[in-house]
Structures are given as structure tokens and as C-alpha cells.
Coordinates of C-alpha atoms in Angstrom, one line a residue:
M17 CA -1.8 -53.2 -206.2
S18 CA -3.7 -50.9 -208.4
G19 CA -3.8 -50.6 -212.1
K20 CA -4.0 -53.2 -214.8
K21 CA -0.7 -55.0 -214.2
I22 CA 1.1 -55.8 -211.0
S23 CA 4.9 -56.1 -210.4
W24 CA 6.7 -59.4 -210.0
L25 CA 7.3 -58.4 -206.3
D26 CA 3.6 -58.3 -205.8
V27 CA 3.2 -61.7 -207.5
F28 CA 6.0 -63.0 -205.3
E29 CA 4.1 -61.8 -202.1
L30 CA 0.8 -63.3 -203.2
S31 CA 2.5 -66.6 -204.1
V32 CA 4.7 -67.0 -200.9
K33 CA 1.6 -66.6 -198.7
M34 CA 0.5 -70.0 -200.0
V35 CA 3.6 -71.7 -198.7
D36 CA 3.3 -73.6 -195.4
S37 CA 6.4 -73.1 -193.2
W38 CA 9.3 -70.6 -192.8
L39 CA 11.8 -73.2 -194.1
A40 CA 9.6 -73.9 -197.1
K41 CA 9.3 -70.1 -197.7
L42 CA 13.1 -69.8 -197.6
L43 CA 13.4 -72.6 -200.3
F44 CA 10.6 -70.9 -202.2
N45 CA 12.8 -67.8 -202.4
I46 CA 15.7 -69.7 -203.8
K47 CA 13.9 -72.0 -206.3
S48 CA 11.1 -69.8 -207.7
W49 CA 11.4 -68.1 -211.1
F50 CA 9.7 -64.9 -212.1
R51 CA 10.4 -64.4 -215.8
D52 CA 8.4 -61.2 -216.4
E53 CA 8.6 -57.8 -214.7
Y54 CA 4.8 -57.3 -214.7
Y55 CA 1.8 -59.6 -214.6
E56 CA -1.8 -59.1 -215.7
P57 CA -4.4 -60.7 -213.5
I58 CA -7.5 -62.4 -215.0
G59 CA -11.1 -61.5 -213.8
V60 CA -13.1 -64.1 -211.9
D61 CA -15.7 -64.5 -214.6
E62 CA -13.2 -64.6 -217.4
L63 CA -11.2 -67.4 -215.6
N64 CA -14.4 -69.4 -215.0
A65 CA -15.3 -69.0 -218.7
Y66 CA -11.9 -70.3 -219.8
L67 CA -12.1 -73.1 -217.3
H68 CA -15.4 -74.2 -218.8
V69 CA -13.8 -74.4 -222.2
W70 CA -10.8 -76.2 -220.7
R71 CA -12.9 -78.8 -219.0
N72 CA -15.3 -79.3 -221.9
N73 CA -13.2 -78.9 -225.1
V74 CA -9.5 -79.2 -224.2
L75 CA -9.3 -81.9 -221.4
P76 CA -11.2 -84.5 -223.4
E77 CA -8.5 -84.4 -226.0
L78 CA -5.7 -84.9 -223.4
A79 CA -4.7 -88.3 -222.0
Y80 CA -2.6 -88.8 -218.8
T81 CA 0.4 -90.9 -219.7
P82 CA 2.8 -91.7 -216.8
E83 CA 6.3 -90.1 -217.3
A84 CA 5.3 -88.9 -220.8
F85 CA 2.3 -86.6 -220.3
D86 CA 1.7 -86.4 -216.6
C87 CA 1.2 -83.6 -214.0
D88 CA 4.1 -81.4 -215.1
D89 CA 3.0 -81.5 -218.7
F90 CA -0.7 -80.7 -217.8
G91 CA 0.6 -77.7 -215.8
A92 CA 2.9 -76.4 -218.6
Y93 CA 0.1 -77.0 -221.2
F94 CA -2.5 -75.1 -219.1
K95 CA -0.1 -72.2 -218.5
A96 CA 0.6 -71.9 -222.2
W97 CA -3.0 -72.4 -223.2
L98 CA -4.5 -69.9 -220.8
T99 CA -1.8 -67.3 -221.5
K100 CA -2.5 -67.6 -225.3
E101 CA -6.3 -67.6 -225.0
S102 CA -6.6 -64.8 -222.5
G103 CA -3.6 -62.7 -223.7
K104 CA -2.6 -62.3 -220.0
N105 CA 0.5 -63.7 -218.3
C106 CA -1.7 -64.5 -215.3
V107 CA -0.8 -68.1 -214.8
G108 CA 2.3 -69.9 -213.4
E109 CA 3.4 -73.4 -212.7
A110 CA 3.1 -74.5 -209.1
I111 CA 5.5 -77.2 -207.9
G112 CA 5.1 -79.0 -204.6
E113 CA 3.5 -82.0 -202.9
L114 CA 0.0 -83.4 -203.2
E115 CA -1.4 -85.0 -200.0
D116 CA -4.2 -87.5 -200.3
R117 CA -7.0 -88.2 -197.8
E118 CA -4.9 -90.7 -196.0
G119 CA -1.9 -88.3 -195.5
N120 CA 0.3 -89.8 -198.2
R121 CA 2.4 -87.2 -200.1
G122 CA 4.0 -87.2 -203.5
G123 CA 5.6 -84.7 -205.8
H124 CA 3.1 -82.9 -208.0
E125 CA 2.7 -79.9 -210.4
W126 CA -0.4 -77.8 -210.8
N127 CA -1.1 -74.1 -211.6
I128 CA -1.3 -70.8 -209.7
V129 CA -3.4 -68.0 -211.2
L130 CA -3.6 -64.3 -210.5
V131 CA -7.3 -63.4 -210.2
K132 CA -8.8 -60.0 -210.0
L133 CA -11.8 -60.2 -207.6
Y134 CA -15.0 -58.3 -208.0
D135 CA -13.8 -55.6 -205.5
G136 CA -10.7 -55.0 -207.6
S137 CA -8.3 -56.7 -205.3
V138 CA -6.0 -59.4 -206.6
T139 CA -5.5 -62.9 -205.1
A140 CA -3.8 -66.1 -206.1
L141 CA -5.7 -69.3 -206.7
F142 CA -4.6 -72.8 -207.5
V143 CA -5.9 -74.6 -210.5
E144 CA -5.7 -78.4 -210.9
P145 CA -5.3 -78.6 -214.7
Q146 CA -6.1 -82.3 -214.8
I147 CA -9.7 -81.6 -213.6
G148 CA -10.0 -77.8 -214.2
E149 CA -10.9 -76.9 -210.6
T150 CA -9.9 -73.7 -208.7
F151 CA -9.1 -73.8 -205.0
K152 CA -7.0 -72.2 -202.3
K153 CA -5.4 -75.2 -200.5
T154 CA -7.7 -78.2 -200.7
T155 CA -9.7 -79.6 -203.6
S156 CA -13.4 -80.5 -203.4
D157 CA -12.4 -84.1 -203.1
G158 CA -10.1 -83.5 -200.1
F159 CA -6.7 -83.5 -201.6
I160 CA -4.3 -80.9 -200.0
Y161 CA -1.7 -79.1 -202.1
H162 CA 1.6 -78.0 -200.5
L163 CA 3.3 -75.3 -202.6
K164 CA 7.1 -75.5 -202.7
W165 CA 8.0 -73.1 -205.6
V166 CA 6.7 -71.5 -208.7
I167 CA 7.7 -70.8 -212.3
W168 CA 5.9 -67.6 -213.5

């Protein structure tokens, strides 16, 4: 994956690695949408700078409202906001299940971001837009995210 942009197939491969089981991977293949041919990753420092703005300037203006402005709306808003601000189509909507510390699960939406690391490689990270935190599978407060499909 060299160059500035990567193909949707590379994005698919990075995304499907974050899915738990073979059955879930099969359903991921069926349900996921990749709407662009190429995607441009965002640098680590650039993402962190945007997340700082998101946490300090954007999130205080947003209010969680059940069924009206909830997790899917936060995910869609963050995707649109980061794409507009960065000029890169580096973020998708991640749909799946959130598992709490007691093992209870429920449907949830968050974001998945293509990140260019310092060595030039590209990886996918999750972002919980309701708190502006990046992570691979588990948040700092112990919640586990189970990816089912994506909308890029």
C-alpha cells in the first residue's frame, strides 16, 4: 500500500481484519459499502489534532438524544466533519455491537479511520465519536467493540 491513496480493496482488507469470526466476516462482505474507488489515509498527528478540536470545540455543542441524535448520528456527523475538515475520505461508519464490562451487548455505531503511521504503513483505528477516543478493540474504560460492517 504505497502512495498517497489506497484502493477500496486495501481498505476492505484493513477493515475485515477487525471483524471477530468467519461468519461475521462473511456477513461483513455482504453488508459493507465502499462508495469510493480510492481512499486517502490521515497521518497520526493530523488525526490527533482534529480529535483535539472535536473533543474541545465540537462535542460540547452536541447533545445525545435517544432515537433522535444518538450513536448513529454521532458516527455520521463525525464522518462528515472529519472528511470536510481534513479534505480526506479517511473515515467510515462502523456498525456492530458494544460490549460493556459485564458482558452485555447492544447495537452501536462508531467510526473507523485509515491512519498513516510514522513508518508509512497504513492501519485502521476505531474512533468513538461520543468521546473522541481512538482504539483498536477496547476503549480505555473497558468497553469492547465488535465490528459487523462498515459504510465507507
